[in-house]
Coordinates of C-alpha atoms and ligand atoms in Angstrom, one line a residue:
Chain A
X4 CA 0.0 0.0 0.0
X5 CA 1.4 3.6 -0.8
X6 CA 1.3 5.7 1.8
X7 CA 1.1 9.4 0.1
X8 CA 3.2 12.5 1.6
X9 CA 3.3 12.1 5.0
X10 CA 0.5 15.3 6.5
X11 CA 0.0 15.6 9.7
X12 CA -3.2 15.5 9.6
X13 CA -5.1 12.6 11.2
X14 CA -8.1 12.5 10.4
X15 CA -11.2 9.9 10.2
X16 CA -14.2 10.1 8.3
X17 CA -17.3 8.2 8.7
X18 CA -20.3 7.1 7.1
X19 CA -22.4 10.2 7.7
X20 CA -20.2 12.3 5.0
X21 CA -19.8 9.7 2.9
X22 CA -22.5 11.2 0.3
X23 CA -20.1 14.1 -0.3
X24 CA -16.7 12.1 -0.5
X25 CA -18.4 9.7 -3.1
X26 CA -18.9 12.9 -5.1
X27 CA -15.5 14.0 -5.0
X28 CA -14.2 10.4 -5.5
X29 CA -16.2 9.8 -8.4
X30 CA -15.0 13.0 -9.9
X31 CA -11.4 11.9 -8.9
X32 CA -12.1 8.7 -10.4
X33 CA -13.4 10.2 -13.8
X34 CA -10.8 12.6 -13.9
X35 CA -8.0 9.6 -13.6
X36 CA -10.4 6.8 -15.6
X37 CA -10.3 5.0 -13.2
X38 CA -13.4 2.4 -13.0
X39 CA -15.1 3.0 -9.2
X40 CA -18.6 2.0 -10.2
X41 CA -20.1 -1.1 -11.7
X42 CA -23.5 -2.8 -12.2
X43 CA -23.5 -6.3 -12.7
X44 CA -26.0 -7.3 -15.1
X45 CA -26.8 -11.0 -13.7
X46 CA -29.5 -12.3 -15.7
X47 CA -31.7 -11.3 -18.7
X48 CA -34.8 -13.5 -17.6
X49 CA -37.4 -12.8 -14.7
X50 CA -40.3 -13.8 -12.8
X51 CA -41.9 -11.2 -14.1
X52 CA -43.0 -10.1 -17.7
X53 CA -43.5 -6.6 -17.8
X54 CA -44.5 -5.1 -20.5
X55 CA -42.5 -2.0 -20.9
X56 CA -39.1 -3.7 -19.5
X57 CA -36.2 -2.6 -21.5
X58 CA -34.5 -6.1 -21.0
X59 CA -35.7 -8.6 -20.5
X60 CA -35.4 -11.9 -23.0
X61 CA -36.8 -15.2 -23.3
X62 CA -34.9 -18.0 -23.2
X63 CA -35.0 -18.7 -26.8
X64 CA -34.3 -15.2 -27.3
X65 CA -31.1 -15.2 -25.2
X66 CA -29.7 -18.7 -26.7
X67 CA -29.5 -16.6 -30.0
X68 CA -28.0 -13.5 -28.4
X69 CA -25.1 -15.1 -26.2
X70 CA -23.9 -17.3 -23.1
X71 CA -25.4 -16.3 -19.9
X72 CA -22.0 -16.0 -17.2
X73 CA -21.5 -18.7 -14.9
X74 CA -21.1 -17.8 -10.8
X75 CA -17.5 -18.5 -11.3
X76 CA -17.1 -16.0 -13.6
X77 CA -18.7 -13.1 -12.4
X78 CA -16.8 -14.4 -8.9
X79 CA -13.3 -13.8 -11.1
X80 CA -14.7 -10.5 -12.7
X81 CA -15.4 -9.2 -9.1
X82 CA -11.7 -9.7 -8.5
X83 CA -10.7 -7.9 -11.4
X84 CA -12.9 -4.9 -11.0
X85 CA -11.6 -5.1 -7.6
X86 CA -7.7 -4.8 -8.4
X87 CA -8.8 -2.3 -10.9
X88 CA -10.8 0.1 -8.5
X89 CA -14.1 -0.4 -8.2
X90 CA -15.9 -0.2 -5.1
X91 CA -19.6 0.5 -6.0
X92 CA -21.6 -2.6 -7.5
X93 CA -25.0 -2.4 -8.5
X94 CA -26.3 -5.9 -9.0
X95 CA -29.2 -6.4 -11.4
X96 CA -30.9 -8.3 -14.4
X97 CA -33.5 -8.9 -15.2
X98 CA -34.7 -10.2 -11.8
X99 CA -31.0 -11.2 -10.0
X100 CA -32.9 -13.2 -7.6
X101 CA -34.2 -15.9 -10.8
X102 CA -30.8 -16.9 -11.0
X103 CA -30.6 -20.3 -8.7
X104 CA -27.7 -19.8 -7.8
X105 CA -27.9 -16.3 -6.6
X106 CA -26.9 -16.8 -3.2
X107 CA -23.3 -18.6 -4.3
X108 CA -22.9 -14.7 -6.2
X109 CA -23.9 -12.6 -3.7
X110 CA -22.1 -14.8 -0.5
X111 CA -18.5 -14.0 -2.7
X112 CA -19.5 -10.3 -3.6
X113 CA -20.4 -9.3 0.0
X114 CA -17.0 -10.9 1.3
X115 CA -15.2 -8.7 -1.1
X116 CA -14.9 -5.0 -0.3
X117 CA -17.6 -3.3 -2.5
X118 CA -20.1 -1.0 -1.6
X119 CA -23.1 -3.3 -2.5
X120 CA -26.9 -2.6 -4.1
X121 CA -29.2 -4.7 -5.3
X122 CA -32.0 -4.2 -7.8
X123 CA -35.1 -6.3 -7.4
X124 CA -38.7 -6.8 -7.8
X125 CA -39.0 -8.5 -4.6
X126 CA -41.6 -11.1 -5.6
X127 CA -39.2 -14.0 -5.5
X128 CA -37.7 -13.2 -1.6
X129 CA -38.4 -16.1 0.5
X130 CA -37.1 -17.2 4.2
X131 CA -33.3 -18.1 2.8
X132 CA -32.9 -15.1 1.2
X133 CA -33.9 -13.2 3.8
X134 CA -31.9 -14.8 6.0
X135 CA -29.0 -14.3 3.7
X136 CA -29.7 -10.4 3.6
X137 CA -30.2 -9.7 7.2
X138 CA -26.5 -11.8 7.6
X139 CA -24.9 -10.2 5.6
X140 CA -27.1 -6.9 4.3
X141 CA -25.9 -5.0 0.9
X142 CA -25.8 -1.3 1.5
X143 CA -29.1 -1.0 -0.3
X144 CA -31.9 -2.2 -2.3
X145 CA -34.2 -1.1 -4.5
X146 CA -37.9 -3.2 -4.9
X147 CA -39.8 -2.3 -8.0
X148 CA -43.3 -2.0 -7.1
X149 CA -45.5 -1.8 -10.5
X150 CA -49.3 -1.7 -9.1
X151 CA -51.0 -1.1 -6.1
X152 CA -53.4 -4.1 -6.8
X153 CA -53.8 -7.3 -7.9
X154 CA -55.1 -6.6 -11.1
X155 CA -52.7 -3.6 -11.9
X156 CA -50.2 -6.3 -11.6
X157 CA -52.2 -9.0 -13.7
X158 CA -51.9 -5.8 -17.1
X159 CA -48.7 -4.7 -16.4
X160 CA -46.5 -8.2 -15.4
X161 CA -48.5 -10.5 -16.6
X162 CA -49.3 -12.0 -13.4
X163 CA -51.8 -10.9 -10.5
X164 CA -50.6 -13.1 -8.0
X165 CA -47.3 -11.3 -8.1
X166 CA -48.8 -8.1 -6.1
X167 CA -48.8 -9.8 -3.0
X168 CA -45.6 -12.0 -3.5
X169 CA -44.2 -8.5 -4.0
X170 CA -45.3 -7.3 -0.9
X171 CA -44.6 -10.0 1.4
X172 CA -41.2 -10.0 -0.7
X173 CA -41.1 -6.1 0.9
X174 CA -42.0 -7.1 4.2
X175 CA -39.1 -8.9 4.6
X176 CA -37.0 -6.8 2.8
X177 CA -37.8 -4.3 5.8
X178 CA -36.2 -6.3 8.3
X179 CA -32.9 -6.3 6.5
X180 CA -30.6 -3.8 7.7
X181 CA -30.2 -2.0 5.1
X182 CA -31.3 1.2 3.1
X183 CA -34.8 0.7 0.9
X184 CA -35.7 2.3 -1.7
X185 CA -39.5 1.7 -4.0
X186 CA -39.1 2.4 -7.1
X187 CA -42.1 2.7 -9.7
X188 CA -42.0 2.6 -13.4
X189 CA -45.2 4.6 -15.0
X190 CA -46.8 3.3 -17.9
X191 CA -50.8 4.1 -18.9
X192 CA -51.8 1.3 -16.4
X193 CA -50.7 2.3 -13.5
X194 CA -50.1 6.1 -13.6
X195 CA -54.1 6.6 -11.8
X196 CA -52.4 4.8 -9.0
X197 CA -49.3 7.5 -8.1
X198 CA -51.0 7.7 -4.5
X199 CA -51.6 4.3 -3.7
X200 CA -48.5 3.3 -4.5
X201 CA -46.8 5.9 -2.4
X202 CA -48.7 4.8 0.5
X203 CA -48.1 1.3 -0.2
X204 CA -44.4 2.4 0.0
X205 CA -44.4 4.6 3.1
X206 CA -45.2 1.2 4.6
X207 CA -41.8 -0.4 4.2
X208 CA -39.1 3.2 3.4
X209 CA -39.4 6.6 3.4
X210 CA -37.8 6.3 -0.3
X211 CA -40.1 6.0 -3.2
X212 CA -38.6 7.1 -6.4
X213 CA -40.2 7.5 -9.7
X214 CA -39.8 6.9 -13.4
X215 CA -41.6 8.2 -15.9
X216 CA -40.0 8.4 -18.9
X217 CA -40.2 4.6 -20.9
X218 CA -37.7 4.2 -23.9
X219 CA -37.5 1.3 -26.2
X220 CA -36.2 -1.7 -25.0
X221 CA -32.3 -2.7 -26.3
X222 CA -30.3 -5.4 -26.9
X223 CA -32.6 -7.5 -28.2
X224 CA -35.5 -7.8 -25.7
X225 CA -38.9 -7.0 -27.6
X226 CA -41.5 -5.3 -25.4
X227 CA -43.9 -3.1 -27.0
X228 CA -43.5 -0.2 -25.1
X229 CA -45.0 2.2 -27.5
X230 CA -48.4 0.7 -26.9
X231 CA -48.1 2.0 -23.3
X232 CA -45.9 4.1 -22.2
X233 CA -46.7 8.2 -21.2
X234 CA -47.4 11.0 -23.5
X235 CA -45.0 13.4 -22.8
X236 CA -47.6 15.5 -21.3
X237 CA -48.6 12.6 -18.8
X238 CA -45.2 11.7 -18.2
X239 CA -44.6 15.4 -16.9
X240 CA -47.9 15.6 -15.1
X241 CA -47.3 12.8 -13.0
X242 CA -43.8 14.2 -12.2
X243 CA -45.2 17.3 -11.6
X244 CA -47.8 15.7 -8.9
X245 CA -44.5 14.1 -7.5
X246 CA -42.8 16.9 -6.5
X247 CA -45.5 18.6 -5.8
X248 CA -46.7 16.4 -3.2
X249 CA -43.1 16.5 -1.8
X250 CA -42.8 20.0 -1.5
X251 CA -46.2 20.4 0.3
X252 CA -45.1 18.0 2.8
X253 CA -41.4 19.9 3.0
X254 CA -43.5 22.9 3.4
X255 CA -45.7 21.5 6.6
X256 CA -42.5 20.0 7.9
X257 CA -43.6 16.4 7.4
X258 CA -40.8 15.2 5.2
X259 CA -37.0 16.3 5.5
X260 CA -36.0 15.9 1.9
X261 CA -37.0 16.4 -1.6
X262 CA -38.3 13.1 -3.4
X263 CA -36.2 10.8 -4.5
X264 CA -36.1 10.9 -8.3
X265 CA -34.3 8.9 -10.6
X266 CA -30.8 10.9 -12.0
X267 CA -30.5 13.8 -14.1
X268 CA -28.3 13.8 -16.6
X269 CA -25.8 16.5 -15.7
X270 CA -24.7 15.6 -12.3
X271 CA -20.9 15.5 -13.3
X272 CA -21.3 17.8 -16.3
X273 CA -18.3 19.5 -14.7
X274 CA -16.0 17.1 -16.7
X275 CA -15.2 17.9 -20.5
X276 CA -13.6 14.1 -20.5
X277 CA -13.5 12.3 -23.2
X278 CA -16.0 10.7 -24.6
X279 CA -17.2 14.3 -24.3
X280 CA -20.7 12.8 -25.9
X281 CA -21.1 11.4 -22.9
X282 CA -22.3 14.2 -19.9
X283 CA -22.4 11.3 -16.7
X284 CA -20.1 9.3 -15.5
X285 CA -20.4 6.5 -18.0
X286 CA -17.3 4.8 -19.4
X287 CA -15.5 7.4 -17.4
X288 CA -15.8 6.3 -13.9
X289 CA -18.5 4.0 -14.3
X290 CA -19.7 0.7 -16.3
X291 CA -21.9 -2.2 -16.5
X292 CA -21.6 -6.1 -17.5
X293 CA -24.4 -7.4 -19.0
X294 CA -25.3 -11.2 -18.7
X295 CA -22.9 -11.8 -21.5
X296 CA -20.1 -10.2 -20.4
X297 CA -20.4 -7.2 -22.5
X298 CA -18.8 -4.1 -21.1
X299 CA -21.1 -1.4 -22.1
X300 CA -21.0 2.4 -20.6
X301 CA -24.4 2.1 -19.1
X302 CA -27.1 -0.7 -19.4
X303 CA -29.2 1.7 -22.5
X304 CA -26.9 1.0 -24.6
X305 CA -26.7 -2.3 -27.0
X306 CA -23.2 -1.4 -28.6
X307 CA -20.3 -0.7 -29.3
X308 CA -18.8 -2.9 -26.5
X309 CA -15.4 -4.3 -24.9
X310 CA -15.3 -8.0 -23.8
X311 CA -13.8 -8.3 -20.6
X312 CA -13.7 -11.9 -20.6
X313 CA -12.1 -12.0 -24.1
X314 CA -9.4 -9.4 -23.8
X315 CA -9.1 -8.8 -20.0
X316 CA -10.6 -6.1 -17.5
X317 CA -7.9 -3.7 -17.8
X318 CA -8.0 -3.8 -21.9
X319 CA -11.7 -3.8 -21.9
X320 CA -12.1 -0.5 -19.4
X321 CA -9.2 1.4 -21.4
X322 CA -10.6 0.4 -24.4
X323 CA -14.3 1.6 -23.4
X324 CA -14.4 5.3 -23.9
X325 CA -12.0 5.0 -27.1
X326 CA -15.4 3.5 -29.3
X327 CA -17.4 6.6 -28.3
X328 CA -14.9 9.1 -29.2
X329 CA -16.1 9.8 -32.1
X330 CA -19.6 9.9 -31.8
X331 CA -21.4 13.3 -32.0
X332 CA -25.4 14.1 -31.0
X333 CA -27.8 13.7 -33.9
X334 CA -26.9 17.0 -36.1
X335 CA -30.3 18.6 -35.3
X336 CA -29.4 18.0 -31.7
X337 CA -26.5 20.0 -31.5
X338 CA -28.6 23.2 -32.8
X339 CA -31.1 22.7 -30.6
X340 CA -32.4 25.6 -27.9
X341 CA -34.1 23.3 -26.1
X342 CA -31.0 21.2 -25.9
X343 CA -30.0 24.3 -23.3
X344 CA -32.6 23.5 -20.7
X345 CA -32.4 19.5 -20.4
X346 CA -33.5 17.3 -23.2
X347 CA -32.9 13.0 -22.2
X348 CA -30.8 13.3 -25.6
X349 CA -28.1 11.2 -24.2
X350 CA -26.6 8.6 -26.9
X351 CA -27.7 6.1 -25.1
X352 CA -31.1 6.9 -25.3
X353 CA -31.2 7.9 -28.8
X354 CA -29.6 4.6 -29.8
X355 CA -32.2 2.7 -28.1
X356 CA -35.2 4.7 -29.6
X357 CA -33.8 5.2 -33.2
X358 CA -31.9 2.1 -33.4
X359 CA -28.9 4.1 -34.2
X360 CA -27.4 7.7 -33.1
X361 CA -28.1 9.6 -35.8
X362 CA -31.9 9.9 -36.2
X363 CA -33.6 12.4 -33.5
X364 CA -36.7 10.3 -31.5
X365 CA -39.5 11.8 -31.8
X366 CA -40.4 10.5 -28.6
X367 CA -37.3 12.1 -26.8
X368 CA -38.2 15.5 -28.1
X369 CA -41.9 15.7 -27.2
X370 CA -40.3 15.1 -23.8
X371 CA -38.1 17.8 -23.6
X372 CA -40.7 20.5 -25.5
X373 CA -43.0 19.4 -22.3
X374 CA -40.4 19.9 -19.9
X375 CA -39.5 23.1 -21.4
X376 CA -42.6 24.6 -22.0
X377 CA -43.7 23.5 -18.6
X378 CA -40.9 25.1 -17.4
X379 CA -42.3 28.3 -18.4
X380 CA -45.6 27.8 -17.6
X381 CA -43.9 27.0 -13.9
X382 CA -42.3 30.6 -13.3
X383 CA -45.3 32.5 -14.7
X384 CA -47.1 29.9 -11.8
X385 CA -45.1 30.5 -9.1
X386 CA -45.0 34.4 -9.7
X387 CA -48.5 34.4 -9.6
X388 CA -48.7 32.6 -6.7
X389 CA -46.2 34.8 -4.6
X390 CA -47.8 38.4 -5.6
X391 CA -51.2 36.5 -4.2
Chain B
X2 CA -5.4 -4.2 20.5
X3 CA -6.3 -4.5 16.7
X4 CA -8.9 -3.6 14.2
X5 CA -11.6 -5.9 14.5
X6 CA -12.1 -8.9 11.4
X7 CA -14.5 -8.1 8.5
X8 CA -12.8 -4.0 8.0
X9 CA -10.7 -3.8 4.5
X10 CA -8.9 -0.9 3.9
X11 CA -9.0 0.0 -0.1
X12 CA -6.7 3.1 -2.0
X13 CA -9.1 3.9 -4.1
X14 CA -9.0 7.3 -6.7
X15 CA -6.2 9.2 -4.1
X16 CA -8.0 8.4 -1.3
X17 CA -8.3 5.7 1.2
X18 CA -11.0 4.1 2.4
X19 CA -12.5 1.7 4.6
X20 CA -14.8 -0.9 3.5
X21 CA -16.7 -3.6 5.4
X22 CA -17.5 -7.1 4.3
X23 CA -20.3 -9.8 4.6
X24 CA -21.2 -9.7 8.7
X25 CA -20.0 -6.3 9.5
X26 CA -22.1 -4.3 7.0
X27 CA -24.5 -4.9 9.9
X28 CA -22.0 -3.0 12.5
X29 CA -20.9 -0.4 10.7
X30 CA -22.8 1.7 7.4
X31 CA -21.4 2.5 4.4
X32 CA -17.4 3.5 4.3
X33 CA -15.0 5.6 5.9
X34 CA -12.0 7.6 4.6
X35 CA -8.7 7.5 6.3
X36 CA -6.5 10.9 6.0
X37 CA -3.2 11.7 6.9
X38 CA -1.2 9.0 9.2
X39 CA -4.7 7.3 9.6
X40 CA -4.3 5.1 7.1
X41 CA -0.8 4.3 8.4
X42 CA -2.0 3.5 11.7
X43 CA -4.9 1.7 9.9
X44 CA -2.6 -1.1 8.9
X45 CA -0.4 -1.0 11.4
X46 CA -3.2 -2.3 13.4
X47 CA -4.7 -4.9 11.1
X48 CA -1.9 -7.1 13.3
X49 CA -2.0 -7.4 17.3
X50 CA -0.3 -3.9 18.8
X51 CA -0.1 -1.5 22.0
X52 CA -0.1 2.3 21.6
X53 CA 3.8 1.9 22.7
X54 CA 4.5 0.4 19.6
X55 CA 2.3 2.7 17.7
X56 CA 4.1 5.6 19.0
X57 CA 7.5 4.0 18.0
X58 CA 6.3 3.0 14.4
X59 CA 4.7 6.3 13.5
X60 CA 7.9 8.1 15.1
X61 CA 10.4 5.7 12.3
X62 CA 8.0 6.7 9.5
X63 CA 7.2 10.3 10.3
X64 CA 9.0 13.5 10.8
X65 CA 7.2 15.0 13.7
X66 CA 7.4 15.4 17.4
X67 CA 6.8 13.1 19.9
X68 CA 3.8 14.8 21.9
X69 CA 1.9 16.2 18.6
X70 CA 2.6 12.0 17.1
X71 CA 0.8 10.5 20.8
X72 CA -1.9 13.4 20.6
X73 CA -2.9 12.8 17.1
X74 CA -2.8 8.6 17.6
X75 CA -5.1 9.0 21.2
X76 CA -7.6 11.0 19.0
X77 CA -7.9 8.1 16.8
X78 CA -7.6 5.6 18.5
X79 CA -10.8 7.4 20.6
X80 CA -12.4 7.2 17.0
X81 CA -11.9 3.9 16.4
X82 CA -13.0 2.7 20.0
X83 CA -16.8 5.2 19.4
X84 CA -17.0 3.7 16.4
X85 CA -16.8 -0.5 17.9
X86 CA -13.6 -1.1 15.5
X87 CA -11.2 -2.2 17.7
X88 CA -10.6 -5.8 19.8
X89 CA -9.0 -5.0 22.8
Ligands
SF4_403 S1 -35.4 18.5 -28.3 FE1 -35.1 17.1 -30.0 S2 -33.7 18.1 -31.4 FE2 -33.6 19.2 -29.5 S3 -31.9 18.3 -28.4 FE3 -33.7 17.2 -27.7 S4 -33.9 15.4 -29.1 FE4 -32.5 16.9 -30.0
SF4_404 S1 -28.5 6.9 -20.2 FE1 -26.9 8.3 -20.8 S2 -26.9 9.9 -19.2 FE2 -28.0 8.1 -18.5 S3 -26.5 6.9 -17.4 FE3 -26.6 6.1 -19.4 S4 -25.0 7.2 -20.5 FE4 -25.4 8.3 -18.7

């Protein structure tokens, strides 16, 4: 271990500022491309069938698109990213918990020094892996929680039953020791049920986190999401009933802390790294593994990819950033006013909508013309509201 | 005394940090960072020591006076004891 220029300073940090110093690390780490944070893609298959999931494949599907990764290996790629840097690790799938041998994974990940999270729909928790949890908890999960009924469940996954598998699935997950988030996709079936489903989750976390905007799925999963996902003008109303619901409670002292939302884009736009196309963290400081060992920059995006297991960890995260070099925003993009005031334009998503980066989705820019008009409409609001 | 099983010191981006593994996520949330000597202390400590020894190691590796050197090491070894990291 290198011990740096001996300061006299002894000091000792602990958990409560650790949200700051993971900032400034990840910005250290982006700044010396170095790879701190990884998700782990375990499994393209789940319990569930959603129909707007971005992801998930059949098994005749998958047979065509690649080899799933045995425990072993993702065991020996946790040791790499380890040597390498990385201390965050997202695990998710598909539904990680499908995999039977789940618990062999997670056991070896938790004995290794990560920061650990888990993604999962909950519905498939049982005694065992509860047990497993509260032994050794992850730092923090995250349930998806589609419906707040039976039958919201039965039009969105494909199976009723699954509602209250999910929520004895969250009534264990409640006992673990660890931090819990709810996390809710909206799609036309379920966005009359924004309420509910925040009071369903105040019963388990104070976290509930929402996701509004749907974009094709990638990498060869098939779901028709264009049958049901938000207009832009739905997808921003329900947003705007988010926040708003937060900031009345802020405002009567009942909750602490803005909603949880899912992340902006421009959180790190500090860095003009290369690939400059890229305004996050992705392929900088950050990467994901899907189930057939593809490294990708973040899970939207189907290709161009390194192959860790082919050409090694180190060759495949110096390699990463060097295939998105070169790309540029659709040309239309790059002209854009509305660009200026937050449009979801990332590569990422473009390639997944168009099938390609050059072609601007429609879809992508009714959402930022809402946003934008709304954004307006939201300062003409609030003026009138303060002169009353 | 020493640093109790389960505690993994990582240098990770310029900075070092402590991470815990399987059981001891339980004991202690998220991670910490280690500054200055801490991190030399740190490992010093991963074996079986007194603050005798301590003293005597840090003095080798450091320029720095005695009573400033047994100030800053009581202070964290305080820390360490608040936070339930050591076995005594
Ligand atoms: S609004 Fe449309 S054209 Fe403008 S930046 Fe967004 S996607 Fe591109
Ligand atoms: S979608 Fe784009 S902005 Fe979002 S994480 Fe992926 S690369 Fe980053």
């Amino acid at each position: 271990m290198s011990i740096q220029e001996p300061q006299w300073d002894a000091q000792f940090q602990d958990a409560a500022d650790w949200e700051a110093l993971e900032t400034t690390m990840a910005a250290r780490a982006a700044l010396k491309h170095q790879p701190l944070g990884a998700t782990f893609e375990l499994t393209p298959f789940c319990n569930l069938r959603c129909k707007m999931c971005y992801v998930r494949l059949e098994k005749e599907q998958a047979v065509k698109i690649g080899r799933m990764l045995t425990a072993d290996e993702w065991i020996s790629l946790a040791d790499d990213t380890l040597k390498a840097g990385t201390l965050n690790l997202l695990l998710t799938g598909g539904e990680p918990l499908s995999r039977p041998d789940f618990a062999e994974i997670y056991t070896a990940l938790s004995d290794r020094p990560f920061v650990l999270s888990l993604n999962t729909n909950a519905a498939l928790m049982d005694a065992e892996t509860q047990a497993l949890f509260c032994k050794r908890p992850p730092s923090s999960i995250a349930v998806t929680l589609y419906g707040a009924c039976p039958e919201t469940y039965g039009k969105i996954c494909g199976d009723p039953g699954a509602f209250e598998r999910t929520l004895r699935g969250l009534e264990m997950l409640a006992e673990v020791p660890t931090s819990l988030e709810v996390r809710t996709t909206f799609i036309q079936d379920n966005m009359h049920e924004l309420d509910a489903l925040r009071e369903i989750a105040a019963r388990y976390t104070k976290r509930f986190a929402i996701n509004v905007n749907v974009f094709k799925p990638i990498r060869g999963a098939t779901a028709d999401v264009e049958s049901c996902r938000l207009t832009a003008r739905q997808a921003m109303d329900l947003d705007t009933a988010h926040r708003q619901y937060y900031k009345a409670r802020q405002k009567s002292g009942l909750s602490p802390k803005e909603p949880a939302t899912t992340p902006k884009k421009g959180k790190y736009t500090g860095f003009d790294l290369p690939p400059k196309v890229l305004t996050c963290m992705a392929a900088k400081g950050m990467y994901w593994l899907s189930w057939d060992g593809r490294m990708l920059p973040c899970g939207t995006f189907s290709h161009p990819y390194t192959q860790p297991l082919k050409e090694g960890f180190d060759a495949a995260w110096q390699r990463l950033p060097t295939l998105y070099e070169d790309l540029r925003l659709p040309e239309k993009c790059e002209h854009c006013e509305i660009d200026l005031l937050g449009c979801p334009n990332c590569p990422a998503n473009i390639q997944a909508e168009s099938g390609n980066f050059t072609d601007v989705p429609p879809y992508i820019c009714a959402l930022a013309k809402e946003r934008a008009q709304r954004l307006g409409n939201l300062k003409t609001g609030s003026t009138r509201h303060h002169t009353e | 005394m020493k640093i109790k099983d389960g505690y993994i010191l990582r240098d990770i981006a310029d900075s070092f940090v402590v991470v815990p593994v399987g059981e001891r996520v339980i004991d202690f949330k998220g991670v910490m960072t280690l500054t200055g000597i801490a991190p030399f202390i740190w490992t010093q400590m991963e074996k079986d020591t007194s603050r005798e020894d301590l003293l005597a190691k840090v003095l080798e590796e450091y320029e720095v006076d005695g009573a400033q050197a047994g100030q800053d090491i009581d202070s964290l070894l305080a820390k360490m004891a608040e936070l339930g990291l050591l076995d005594t």
